[in-house]
PDB file of C-alpha atoms in Angstrom:
ATOM      1  CA  GLN O   1      54.876 -22.882  62.075  1.00 96.00           C
ATOM      2  CA  VAL O   2      53.466 -20.741  59.290  1.00 97.00           C
ATOM      3  CA  GLN O   3      52.645 -22.692  56.147  1.00 98.00           C
ATOM      4  CA  LEU O   4      50.958 -21.892  52.866  1.00 98.00           C
ATOM      5  CA  VAL O   5      50.096 -25.084  51.011  1.00 98.00           C
ATOM      6  CA  GLN O   6      48.909 -24.791  47.446  1.00 98.00           C
ATOM      7  CA  SER O   7      46.886 -27.139  45.277  1.00 98.00           C
ATOM      8  CA  GLY O   8      48.483 -29.402  42.717  1.00 97.00           C
ATOM      9  CA  ALA O   9      49.545 -28.903  39.140  1.00 98.00           C
ATOM     10  CA  GLU O  10      46.912 -28.241  36.501  1.00 97.00           C
ATOM     11  CA  VAL O  11      46.744 -28.718  32.735  1.00 98.00           C
ATOM     12  CA  LYS O  12      44.178 -26.595  30.949  1.00 98.00           C
ATOM     13  CA  LYS O  13      43.149 -25.921  27.370  1.00 98.00           C
ATOM     14  CA  PRO O  14      43.232 -22.426  25.902  1.00 98.00           C
ATOM     15  CA  GLY O  15      40.098 -20.496  26.804  1.00 97.00           C
ATOM     16  CA  ALA O  16      39.481 -22.461  29.979  1.00 98.00           C
ATOM     17  CA  SER O  17      39.745 -21.259  33.570  1.00 98.00           C
ATOM     18  CA  VAL O  18      41.899 -22.446  36.446  1.00 98.00           C
ATOM     19  CA  LYS O  19      41.390 -22.059  40.184  1.00 98.00           C
ATOM     20  CA  VAL O  20      44.382 -22.431  42.490  1.00 98.00           C
ATOM     21  CA  SER O  21      44.000 -22.752  46.242  1.00 98.00           C
ATOM     22  CA  CYS O  22      46.320 -21.684  49.044  1.00 98.00           C
ATOM     23  CA  LYS O  23      45.648 -23.137  52.500  1.00 98.00           C
ATOM     24  CA  ALA O  24      47.130 -21.211  55.408  1.00 98.00           C
ATOM     25  CA  SER O  25      48.088 -22.611  58.777  1.00 98.00           C
ATOM     26  CA  GLY O  26      50.127 -21.585  61.793  1.00 98.00           C
ATOM     27  CA  TYR O  27      48.756 -18.049  62.018  1.00 98.00           C
ATOM     28  CA  THR O  28      45.500 -16.119  62.014  1.00 97.00           C
ATOM     29  CA  PHE O  29      44.410 -16.255  58.379  1.00 97.00           C
ATOM     30  CA  THR O  30      42.476 -12.990  58.496  1.00 97.00           C
ATOM     31  CA  SER O  31      45.411 -10.978  59.847  1.00 97.00           C
ATOM     32  CA  TYR O  32      47.545 -11.001  56.712  1.00 97.00           C
ATOM     33  CA  ASP O  33      46.958 -10.154  53.062  1.00 97.00           C
ATOM     34  CA  ILE O  34      47.454 -12.875  50.475  1.00 98.00           C
ATOM     35  CA  ASN O  35      49.228 -11.871  47.301  1.00 97.00           C
ATOM     36  CA  TRP O  36      49.541 -13.912  44.134  1.00 98.00           C
ATOM     37  CA  VAL O  37      52.725 -13.884  42.068  1.00 98.00           C
ATOM     38  CA  ARG O  38      53.464 -15.914  38.966  1.00 98.00           C
ATOM     39  CA  GLN O  39      56.648 -16.954  37.201  1.00 98.00           C
ATOM     40  CA  ALA O  40      56.915 -18.288  33.678  1.00 97.00           C
ATOM     41  CA  THR O  41      59.711 -20.773  33.046  1.00 95.00           C
ATOM     42  CA  GLY O  42      63.050 -18.982  33.059  1.00 95.00           C
ATOM     43  CA  GLN O  43      61.415 -15.623  33.704  1.00 97.00           C
ATOM     44  CA  GLY O  44      61.079 -13.245  36.627  1.00 97.00           C
ATOM     45  CA  LEU O  45      58.408 -12.726  39.246  1.00 98.00           C
ATOM     46  CA  GLU O  46      55.174 -11.053  38.187  1.00 97.00           C
ATOM     47  CA  TRP O  47      52.669  -9.697  40.724  1.00 96.00           C
ATOM     48  CA  MET O  48      49.029 -10.486  39.963  1.00 97.00           C
ATOM     49  CA  GLY O  49      47.096  -9.024  42.844  1.00 96.00           C
ATOM     50  CA  TRP O  50      46.218  -9.088  46.525  1.00 96.00           C
ATOM     51  CA  MET O  51      43.331  -9.957  48.779  1.00 96.00           C
ATOM     52  CA  ASN O  52      42.544  -9.041  52.358  1.00 96.00           C
ATOM     53  CA  PRO O  53      41.069 -12.244  53.850  1.00 97.00           C
ATOM     54  CA  ASN O  54      39.313 -10.316  56.585  1.00 96.00           C
ATOM     55  CA  SER O  55      37.320  -7.933  54.395  1.00 96.00           C
ATOM     56  CA  GLY O  56      37.530  -9.754  51.089  1.00 96.00           C
ATOM     57  CA  ASN O  57      38.834  -6.591  49.477  1.00 96.00           C
ATOM     58  CA  THR O  58      40.995  -7.171  46.430  1.00 96.00           C
ATOM     59  CA  GLY O  59      43.339  -5.319  44.112  1.00 94.00           C
ATOM     60  CA  TYR O  60      44.501  -6.646  40.768  1.00 95.00           C
ATOM     61  CA  ALA O  61      47.391  -5.800  38.489  1.00 94.00           C
ATOM     62  CA  GLN O  62      46.242  -3.873  35.456  1.00 94.00           C
ATOM     63  CA  LYS O  63      47.424  -6.667  33.191  1.00 94.00           C
ATOM     64  CA  PHE O  64      45.004  -9.145  34.754  1.00 96.00           C
ATOM     65  CA  GLN O  65      41.988  -6.902  35.327  1.00 94.00           C
ATOM     66  CA  GLY O  66      38.870  -8.661  34.094  1.00 96.00           C
ATOM     67  CA  ARG O  67      40.536 -12.091  33.982  1.00 97.00           C
ATOM     68  CA  VAL O  68      41.521 -12.750  37.584  1.00 98.00           C
ATOM     69  CA  THR O  69      39.380 -13.213  40.673  1.00 98.00           C
ATOM     70  CA  MET O  70      40.718 -13.664  44.199  1.00 98.00           C
ATOM     71  CA  THR O  71      38.465 -15.058  46.892  1.00 98.00           C
ATOM     72  CA  ARG O  72      38.683 -16.782  50.222  1.00 97.00           C
ATOM     73  CA  ASN O  73      36.939 -19.157  52.589  1.00 97.00           C
ATOM     74  CA  THR O  74      37.778 -18.053  56.100  1.00 97.00           C
ATOM     75  CA  SER O  75      36.210 -21.153  57.677  1.00 97.00           C
ATOM     76  CA  ILE O  76      38.991 -23.267  56.175  1.00 97.00           C
ATOM     77  CA  SER O  77      41.708 -20.566  56.018  1.00 98.00           C
ATOM     78  CA  THR O  78      42.028 -20.897  52.281  1.00 98.00           C
ATOM     79  CA  ALA O  79      42.566 -18.322  49.561  1.00 98.00           C
ATOM     80  CA  TYR O  80      41.796 -18.871  45.903  1.00 98.00           C
ATOM     81  CA  MET O  81      42.998 -17.365  42.656  1.00 98.00           C
ATOM     82  CA  GLU O  82      40.974 -17.977  39.524  1.00 98.00           C
ATOM     83  CA  LEU O  83      42.306 -16.992  36.115  1.00 98.00           C
ATOM     84  CA  SER O  84      40.019 -17.178  33.106  1.00 98.00           C
ATOM     85  CA  SER O  85      40.377 -17.104  29.320  1.00 98.00           C
ATOM     86  CA  LEU O  86      43.663 -18.923  29.601  1.00 98.00           C
ATOM     87  CA  ARG O  87      46.234 -18.691  26.836  1.00 97.00           C
ATOM     88  CA  SER O  88      49.586 -20.351  26.327  1.00 97.00           C
ATOM     89  CA  GLU O  89      51.363 -17.331  27.798  1.00 97.00           C
ATOM     90  CA  ASP O  90      49.673 -18.068  31.136  1.00 98.00           C
ATOM     91  CA  THR O  91      51.742 -21.224  31.512  1.00 98.00           C
ATOM     92  CA  ALA O  92      53.663 -20.542  34.713  1.00 98.00           C
ATOM     93  CA  VAL O  93      54.179 -21.403  38.348  1.00 98.00           C
ATOM     94  CA  TYR O  94      51.699 -19.510  40.498  1.00 98.00           C
ATOM     95  CA  TYR O  95      52.638 -18.612  44.078  1.00 98.00           C
ATOM     96  CA  CYS O  96      50.606 -17.285  46.974  1.00 98.00           C
ATOM     97  CA  ALA O  97      52.512 -15.172  49.480  1.00 98.00           C
ATOM     98  CA  ARG O  98      51.613 -13.650  52.814  1.00 98.00           C
ATOM     99  CA  ALA O  99      52.170  -9.990  53.652  1.00 97.00           C
ATOM    100  CA  GLU O 100      50.956  -8.056  56.661  1.00 96.00           C
ATOM    101  CA  TYR O 101      50.135  -4.923  54.693  1.00 90.00           C
ATOM    102  CA  SER O 102      50.344  -3.771  51.079  1.00 87.00           C
ATOM    103  CA  SER O 103      53.797  -2.288  51.641  1.00 90.00           C
ATOM    104  CA  SER O 104      55.023  -5.186  53.775  1.00 95.00           C
ATOM    105  CA  PRO O 105      57.374  -7.836  52.467  1.00 97.00           C
ATOM    106  CA  ALA O 106      56.146 -11.304  51.565  1.00 97.00           C
ATOM    107  CA  ASP O 107      57.491 -13.243  54.519  1.00 97.00           C
ATOM    108  CA  TYR O 108      56.016 -16.649  53.665  1.00 98.00           C
ATOM    109  CA  TRP O 109      55.328 -18.195  50.280  1.00 98.00           C
ATOM    110  CA  GLY O 110      53.441 -21.230  49.092  1.00 98.00           C
ATOM    111  CA  GLN O 111      55.332 -23.969  47.297  1.00 98.00           C
ATOM    112  CA  GLY O 112      53.943 -22.935  43.922  1.00 98.00           C
ATOM    113  CA  THR O 113      51.444 -24.481  41.518  1.00 98.00           C
ATOM    114  CA  LEU O 114      52.367 -25.206  37.918  1.00 98.00           C
ATOM    115  CA  VAL O 115      49.620 -24.323  35.491  1.00 98.00           C
ATOM    116  CA  THR O 116      50.165 -25.534  31.939  1.00 98.00           C
ATOM    117  CA  VAL O 117      47.987 -24.195  29.145  1.00 98.00           C
ATOM    118  CA  SER O 118      48.140 -26.380  26.079  1.00 97.00           C
ATOM    119  CA  SER O 119      45.811 -27.577  23.381  1.00 95.00           C
TER     120      SER O 119
ATOM    121  CA  SER U   1      54.381   2.380  36.049  1.00 87.00           C
ATOM    122  CA  TYR U   2      57.400   2.157  38.295  1.00 93.00           C
ATOM    123  CA  VAL U   3      60.374   0.221  36.919  1.00 95.00           C
ATOM    124  CA  LEU U   4      63.155  -1.569  38.809  1.00 97.00           C
ATOM    125  CA  THR U   5      66.341  -2.436  36.943  1.00 98.00           C
ATOM    126  CA  GLN U   6      68.714  -5.201  38.003  1.00 98.00           C
ATOM    127  CA  PRO U   7      71.805  -6.563  36.250  1.00 98.00           C
ATOM    128  CA  PRO U   8      71.002  -9.957  34.712  1.00 98.00           C
ATOM    129  CA  SER U   9      74.007 -11.606  36.272  1.00 98.00           C
ATOM    130  CA  VAL U  10      76.728 -11.131  38.864  1.00 98.00           C
ATOM    131  CA  SER U  11      79.671 -13.459  39.358  1.00 97.00           C
ATOM    132  CA  VAL U  12      81.858 -13.684  42.433  1.00 97.00           C
ATOM    133  CA  ALA U  13      84.528 -15.992  43.812  1.00 97.00           C
ATOM    134  CA  PRO U  14      83.904 -17.842  47.058  1.00 97.00           C
ATOM    135  CA  GLY U  15      84.810 -15.802  50.104  1.00 97.00           C
ATOM    136  CA  LYS U  16      84.487 -12.502  48.250  1.00 98.00           C
ATOM    137  CA  THR U  17      81.739  -9.896  48.413  1.00 98.00           C
ATOM    138  CA  ALA U  18      78.834  -9.777  45.969  1.00 98.00           C
ATOM    139  CA  ARG U  19      76.867  -6.625  45.360  1.00 98.00           C
ATOM    140  CA  ILE U  20      73.568  -6.749  43.504  1.00 98.00           C
ATOM    141  CA  THR U  21      72.015  -3.448  42.539  1.00 98.00           C
ATOM    142  CA  CYS U  22      68.412  -2.451  41.988  1.00 98.00           C
ATOM    143  CA  GLY U  23      67.850   0.826  40.202  1.00 98.00           C
ATOM    144  CA  GLY U  24      64.702   2.913  40.236  1.00 97.00           C
ATOM    145  CA  ASN U  25      63.671   6.546  40.088  1.00 95.00           C
ATOM    146  CA  ASN U  26      64.254   7.947  43.589  1.00 96.00           C
ATOM    147  CA  ILE U  27      64.146   4.420  44.987  1.00 97.00           C
ATOM    148  CA  GLY U  28      65.723   5.804  48.149  1.00 97.00           C
ATOM    149  CA  SER U  29      62.315   7.180  49.081  1.00 96.00           C
ATOM    150  CA  LYS U  30      60.795   3.693  48.973  1.00 95.00           C
ATOM    151  CA  SER U  31      61.225   0.565  51.077  1.00 96.00           C
ATOM    152  CA  VAL U  32      63.010  -2.238  49.258  1.00 97.00           C
ATOM    153  CA  HIS U  33      62.663  -5.943  49.914  1.00 98.00           C
ATOM    154  CA  TRP U  34      64.993  -8.621  48.559  1.00 98.00           C
ATOM    155  CA  TYR U  35      64.208 -12.270  47.795  1.00 98.00           C
ATOM    156  CA  GLN U  36      66.462 -15.218  47.077  1.00 98.00           C
ATOM    157  CA  GLN U  37      65.177 -17.958  44.782  1.00 98.00           C
ATOM    158  CA  LYS U  38      66.979 -21.215  44.172  1.00 98.00           C
ATOM    159  CA  PRO U  39      66.044 -23.464  41.238  1.00 96.00           C
ATOM    160  CA  GLY U  40      62.724 -25.206  41.699  1.00 95.00           C
ATOM    161  CA  GLN U  41      61.989 -23.419  44.962  1.00 97.00           C
ATOM    162  CA  ALA U  42      59.763 -20.581  46.083  1.00 98.00           C
ATOM    163  CA  PRO U  43      61.355 -17.205  46.804  1.00 98.00           C
ATOM    164  CA  VAL U  44      62.702 -16.576  50.301  1.00 98.00           C
ATOM    165  CA  LEU U  45      62.810 -13.147  51.930  1.00 98.00           C
ATOM    166  CA  VAL U  46      66.416 -12.223  52.765  1.00 98.00           C
ATOM    167  CA  ILE U  47      66.236  -8.445  53.376  1.00 98.00           C
ATOM    168  CA  TYR U  48      63.225  -6.276  54.117  1.00 98.00           C
ATOM    169  CA  TYR U  49      62.682  -2.565  54.584  1.00 97.00           C
ATOM    170  CA  ASP U  50      66.010  -1.839  52.903  1.00 97.00           C
ATOM    171  CA  SER U  51      68.310  -3.395  55.498  1.00 98.00           C
ATOM    172  CA  ASP U  52      66.497  -5.616  57.993  1.00 98.00           C
ATOM    173  CA  ARG U  53      67.214  -9.347  58.078  1.00 98.00           C
ATOM    174  CA  PRO U  54      64.563 -11.962  58.875  1.00 97.00           C
ATOM    175  CA  SER U  55      65.465 -14.466  61.538  1.00 96.00           C
ATOM    176  CA  GLY U  56      67.486 -17.309  60.119  1.00 96.00           C
ATOM    177  CA  ILE U  57      69.161 -15.220  57.409  1.00 97.00           C
ATOM    178  CA  PRO U  58      72.933 -15.017  57.922  1.00 97.00           C
ATOM    179  CA  GLU U  59      74.507 -11.712  58.904  1.00 97.00           C
ATOM    180  CA  ARG U  60      76.497 -11.964  55.669  1.00 98.00           C
ATOM    181  CA  PHE U  61      73.392 -10.574  53.926  1.00 98.00           C
ATOM    182  CA  SER U  62      72.913  -6.826  54.189  1.00 98.00           C
ATOM    183  CA  GLY U  63      71.115  -4.094  52.288  1.00 98.00           C
ATOM    184  CA  SER U  64      71.248  -0.384  51.649  1.00 98.00           C
ATOM    185  CA  ASN U  65      69.132   2.097  49.739  1.00 98.00           C
ATOM    186  CA  SER U  66      69.857   5.658  48.684  1.00 97.00           C
ATOM    187  CA  GLY U  67      69.177   7.938  45.766  1.00 97.00           C
ATOM    188  CA  ASN U  68      68.349   5.889  42.685  1.00 98.00           C
ATOM    189  CA  THR U  69      69.981   2.621  43.764  1.00 98.00           C
ATOM    190  CA  ALA U  70      69.339  -0.066  46.339  1.00 98.00           C
ATOM    191  CA  THR U  71      72.027  -2.657  46.949  1.00 98.00           C
ATOM    192  CA  LEU U  72      72.019  -6.176  48.325  1.00 98.00           C
ATOM    193  CA  THR U  73      75.453  -7.091  49.664  1.00 98.00           C
ATOM    194  CA  ILE U  74      76.503 -10.656  50.378  1.00 98.00           C
ATOM    195  CA  SER U  75      79.797 -10.938  52.262  1.00 98.00           C
ATOM    196  CA  ARG U  76      82.023 -14.006  52.356  1.00 98.00           C
ATOM    197  CA  VAL U  77      80.024 -15.588  49.555  1.00 98.00           C
ATOM    198  CA  GLU U  78      79.450 -19.328  49.733  1.00 97.00           C
ATOM    199  CA  ALA U  79      78.493 -21.826  47.056  1.00 97.00           C
ATOM    200  CA  GLY U  80      75.067 -22.117  48.659  1.00 97.00           C
ATOM    201  CA  ASP U  81      74.369 -18.439  47.909  1.00 98.00           C
ATOM    202  CA  GLU U  82      74.158 -19.196  44.199  1.00 98.00           C
ATOM    203  CA  ALA U  83      70.596 -18.232  43.263  1.00 98.00           C
ATOM    204  CA  ASP U  84      68.412 -15.633  41.583  1.00 98.00           C
ATOM    205  CA  TYR U  85      67.841 -12.479  43.589  1.00 98.00           C
ATOM    206  CA  TYR U  86      64.872 -10.128  43.152  1.00 98.00           C
ATOM    207  CA  CYS U  87      64.266  -6.675  44.560  1.00 98.00           C
ATOM    208  CA  GLN U  88      60.720  -5.514  45.201  1.00 98.00           C
ATOM    209  CA  VAL U  89      59.043  -2.264  46.207  1.00 96.00           C
ATOM    210  CA  TRP U  90      55.553  -1.081  46.923  1.00 94.00           C
ATOM    211  CA  ASP U  91      54.447   1.723  44.641  1.00 90.00           C
ATOM    212  CA  SER U  92      51.292   3.719  45.307  1.00 85.00           C
ATOM    213  CA  SER U  93      51.012   5.147  41.819  1.00 76.00           C
ATOM    214  CA  SER U  94      50.517   1.971  39.819  1.00 76.00           C
ATOM    215  CA  ASP U  95      50.422  -1.782  40.383  1.00 84.00           C
ATOM    216  CA  PRO U  96      51.440  -1.834  44.048  1.00 88.00           C
ATOM    217  CA  TRP U  97      54.004  -4.623  43.984  1.00 94.00           C
ATOM    218  CA  VAL U  98      56.863  -4.102  41.591  1.00 96.00           C
ATOM    219  CA  PHE U  99      59.651  -6.630  41.114  1.00 97.00           C
ATOM    220  CA  GLY U 100      63.005  -6.142  39.493  1.00 98.00           C
ATOM    221  CA  GLY U 101      63.876  -8.452  36.648  1.00 98.00           C
ATOM    222  CA  GLY U 102      66.126 -10.564  38.837  1.00 98.00           C
ATOM    223  CA  THR U 103      69.875 -11.146  39.049  1.00 98.00           C
ATOM    224  CA  LYS U 104      71.502 -14.531  38.741  1.00 98.00           C
ATOM    225  CA  LEU U 105      74.363 -14.805  41.221  1.00 98.00           C
ATOM    226  CA  THR U 106      77.041 -17.242  40.109  1.00 98.00           C
ATOM    227  CA  VAL U 107      79.706 -18.405  42.545  1.00 97.00           C
ATOM    228  CA  LEU U 108      82.817 -19.132  40.552  1.00 94.00           C
TER     229      LEU U 108
END
């Protein structure tokens, strides 16, 4: 069965960086885009960007341009999202989600990773 | 950038029909996906491409999309349907994935 398993919760200080992993199983990793979506406590879903695991091509939301980097390691079917220059407003649950194409729905989601930014 | 507008909350009695709207400029020309999110859980796809249902989603869930409004309809509402619901579209003119603000469905 398809699974996206994310890394565990992180606590970071303002100005630091965080790298969240998303390990895929149950399907061909390079056949589906990985999108990253975050959700602050009590707030809605916010799209951060996408990555094509086959080509490594990426696209980032304007809000995160220059602060986010999405990468992958195809040998272990794992995608990564790194967010730098963290501030308190970045405290949120970060989700990876699979989609066949840019316009496709996200049919499988990771369980989420809580990132807390606090001094 | 493209904006999707959802009502913050919808309330419905058990067994009745809930309708959750998602407004956007000419949204009828786009494909709309709907997600259900229960507290502490990741979102789950319940409707895709306006009106298709993934396997495992009850037939009580249906969708439509026309003009400036897309609608998620939940028939014969059950207590277990209580959740937040988000609409989402792909937009080529700005950040590709756009989410609505979410609607909290309360089962009375």
